[in-house]
Every structure is written in C-alpha cells, then in structure tokens.
CSV table of C-alpha atoms and ligand atoms in Angstrom, one decimal:
chain,number,residue,atom,x,y,z
A,1,MET,CA,-3.5,0.6,4.1
A,2,GLY,CA,-2.0,3.8,5.6
A,3,VAL,CA,-3.5,7.1,6.7
A,4,ALA,CA,-2.2,10.6,6.0
A,5,TYR,CA,-2.6,13.4,8.5
A,6,LYS,CA,-2.2,17.1,8.2
A,7,LEU,CA,-0.5,18.5,11.3
A,8,GLU,CA,-1.2,22.2,12.0
A,9,CYS,CA,0.0,24.6,14.7
A,10,ASP,CA,-2.6,26.7,16.4
A,11,SER,CA,-0.3,29.7,16.8
A,12,CYS,CA,1.9,29.9,13.7
A,13,ARG,CA,1.8,28.8,10.0
A,14,TYR,CA,3.5,25.5,10.6
A,15,GLU,CA,1.8,22.6,8.8
A,16,SER,CA,3.0,19.3,7.4
A,17,ASN,CA,1.6,16.1,6.0
A,18,MET,CA,2.5,12.9,7.8
A,19,PHE,CA,1.9,9.4,6.4
A,20,VAL,CA,1.5,6.6,8.9
A,21,GLY,CA,0.7,2.9,8.6
A,22,ILE,CA,1.4,0.1,6.2
A,23,GLY,CA,1.5,0.5,2.4
A,24,PHE,CA,1.2,-2.3,-0.1
A,25,ALA,CA,5.0,-2.0,-0.8
A,26,TYR,CA,5.6,-3.3,2.7
A,27,CYS,CA,4.5,-6.8,2.0
A,28,SER,CA,8.1,-8.0,1.7
A,29,LEU,CA,11.6,-6.9,2.8
A,30,GLU,CA,12.7,-7.1,-0.8
A,31,SER,CA,10.1,-4.6,-1.8
A,32,ILE,CA,11.0,-2.3,1.2
A,33,ALA,CA,14.7,-2.5,0.4
A,34,SER,CA,14.0,-1.3,-3.2
A,35,PHE,CA,13.1,2.2,-1.9
A,36,VAL,CA,15.3,2.5,1.2
A,37,GLU,CA,18.0,5.0,0.6
A,38,ASP,CA,20.1,4.5,3.7
A,39,ALA,CA,22.9,2.3,2.5
A,40,GLU,CA,23.7,0.8,5.9
A,41,LEU,CA,20.0,-0.1,6.5
A,42,LYS,CA,19.8,-1.6,3.1
A,43,GLN,CA,22.8,-3.8,3.8
A,44,ARG,CA,21.2,-5.0,7.1
A,45,MET,CA,18.0,-5.8,5.3
A,46,LEU,CA,19.9,-7.8,2.7
A,47,THR,CA,21.6,-9.8,5.4
A,48,PHE,CA,18.2,-10.5,7.1
A,49,MET,CA,16.6,-11.5,3.8
A,50,LYS,CA,19.1,-14.4,3.4
A,51,ASP,CA,17.9,-15.8,6.7
A,52,SER,CA,14.7,-17.8,6.4
A,53,SER,CA,13.9,-17.4,10.1
A,54,THR,CA,13.6,-13.6,9.7
A,55,GLN,CA,10.5,-11.8,10.7
A,56,TYR,CA,9.9,-8.1,10.4
A,57,ASN,CA,7.6,-5.2,11.2
A,58,ALA,CA,7.6,-2.1,9.0
A,59,TYR,CA,5.4,0.8,8.6
A,60,ASP,CA,5.5,4.6,8.2
A,61,ALA,CA,5.8,6.4,11.5
A,62,VAL,CA,6.2,9.9,12.9
A,63,TYR,CA,9.3,10.6,15.0
A,64,VAL,CA,9.8,13.6,17.3
A,65,CYS,CA,13.0,15.1,18.6
A,66,PRO,CA,12.9,15.5,22.4
A,67,GLN,CA,15.5,18.3,22.2
A,68,CYS,CA,14.2,20.7,19.5
A,69,GLY,CA,10.7,19.4,18.8
A,70,GLY,CA,11.6,18.6,15.2
A,71,LEU,CA,9.2,16.1,13.5
A,72,GLN,CA,10.1,13.6,10.8
A,73,ASN,CA,8.1,11.1,8.8
A,74,GLU,CA,10.2,8.0,8.6
A,75,LEU,CA,10.0,4.2,7.9
A,76,TYR,CA,9.8,2.2,11.2
A,77,ILE,CA,11.6,-1.0,10.7
A,78,GLU,CA,12.4,-3.8,13.0
A,79,MET,CA,13.8,-7.2,12.0
A,80,SER,CA,14.6,-10.4,13.9
A,81,SER,CA,15.9,-13.8,13.1
A,82,ASP,CA,17.2,-16.8,15.2
A,83,SER,CA,20.6,-15.2,15.3
A,84,ALA,CA,20.1,-11.4,15.0
A,85,GLN,CA,17.9,-8.6,15.9
A,86,TYR,CA,17.8,-5.0,14.6
A,87,LYS,CA,15.7,-1.9,15.0
A,88,HIS,CA,16.4,1.2,13.0
A,89,THR,CA,16.7,4.5,14.8
A,90,TYR,CA,16.7,8.1,13.6
A,91,ASN,CA,18.5,11.2,14.6
A,92,CYS,CA,17.0,14.6,14.2
A,93,LYS,CA,18.0,16.4,11.0
A,94,ARG,CA,18.1,19.7,12.8
A,95,CYS,CA,20.1,18.9,15.9
A,96,GLY,CA,21.3,15.3,15.7
A,97,THR,CA,19.4,14.0,18.9
A,98,ALA,CA,18.0,10.5,18.9
A,99,MET,CA,14.3,10.7,18.1
A,100,HIS,CA,11.4,8.7,19.4
A,101,GLU,CA,8.2,7.5,17.7
A,102,ILE,CA,4.9,9.0,18.4
A,103,GLN,CA,1.3,7.8,17.7
A,104,ILE,CA,-1.1,10.1,15.9
A,105,GLU,CA,-4.8,9.8,16.5
A,106,HIS,CA,-7.7,10.8,14.4
A,107,ASN,CA,-8.4,14.4,14.8
A,108,GLY,CA,-6.7,14.6,18.1
A,109,PRO,CA,-4.0,16.7,19.7
A,110,VAL,CA,-0.5,15.5,18.9
A,111,ASP,CA,1.6,14.3,21.7
A,112,VAL,CA,4.6,16.5,21.3
A,113,VAL,CA,6.3,19.1,23.4
A,114,GLY,CA,5.2,21.8,21.0
A,115,CYS,CA,5.3,23.1,17.5
A,116,PRO,CA,8.6,22.4,15.8
A,117,ASP,CA,8.7,26.0,14.5
A,118,CYS,CA,7.4,28.3,17.2
A,119,ARG,CA,7.6,25.9,20.2
A,120,ASP,CA,4.6,27.6,21.9
A,121,GLY,CA,1.8,26.4,19.7
A,122,LYS,CA,0.0,23.1,20.0
A,123,LEU,CA,-0.2,20.8,17.1
A,124,THR,CA,-3.5,19.1,15.9
A,125,ALA,CA,-3.8,16.3,13.5
A,126,THR,CA,-6.6,16.1,10.9
A,127,PHE,CA,-7.3,13.2,8.7
A,128,TYR,CA,-6.2,14.0,5.2
A,129,MET,CA,-6.5,10.8,3.1
A,130,ASP,CA,-6.0,7.1,2.9
A,131,TRP,CA,-3.1,5.8,0.9
A,132,ASP,CA,-1.7,2.4,-0.1
B,1,ZN,ZN1,3.9,26.9,15.6
B,2,ZN,ZN1,16.2,18.1,17.1
C-alpha cells in the first residue's frame, strides 16, 4: 500500500499531492507496463518480461531537480536479469536536468533545496491518505 502526502510551502501558496509507495498494480511487470506511457521504457519492460530470471523493484517516488528545485511524482523502476540491468531515470520537465529521488517522511520537513516556486520557502509534508 502507498501513502499520499501533501507538500506545502511555508512562504508561498505552493502545494502539491505526492503519492509514494507500492500500489496493487505493481505486483507484476505486465501490470505496470499497462499504464506506463513512456514508449522506450515500455519496450525495455517487454524485453525483461521475456526473461525468466528478471527481478524488479517498482514504486511511486518523488524526484527533485538539483538545478531549479522542481518536483515530480514518478514511477521508480529498476529491473535486472542474468544478462541485463536497467534503472529508469527522469529529467526535470522545467529545465531538463537529471533528477534524483528523495524520501518523504511522515509530517517532516522535506529534504529539498527549497520550494519549487518561490525557492525561499521550506516545504513540509503532511500525511494525506493511504492508497492502493
Ligand atoms: Zn514557496
Ligand atoms: Zn529543473
């Protein structure tokens, strides 16, 4: 089961809902591939699915841009088999920089440089709901 957090800035009106964790749809690569929109990622998943030695790790995660502070809620996915290994990466939709994953804790400050909008404010995460 996953958890949804509401991120809020303490100095401007920025707020967004972020979903993190594992939903029921993540029980198989087939099921994940059915909602992945990125054609290249989908193709890689299909290749891994044909290999019986494939193992994977997938969950919803929050990514931050080190350049502009942009935040994105994306699918974390990593797959490995006896012959291949793949980890999907994301680039910031605002500036194109490679993003990195951050962890969000219950009702804690969010470990980012600053608010994506005003840059000066600090973001706080509040528990919003469980989802699956
Ligand atoms: Zn702000
Ligand atoms: Zn950026």
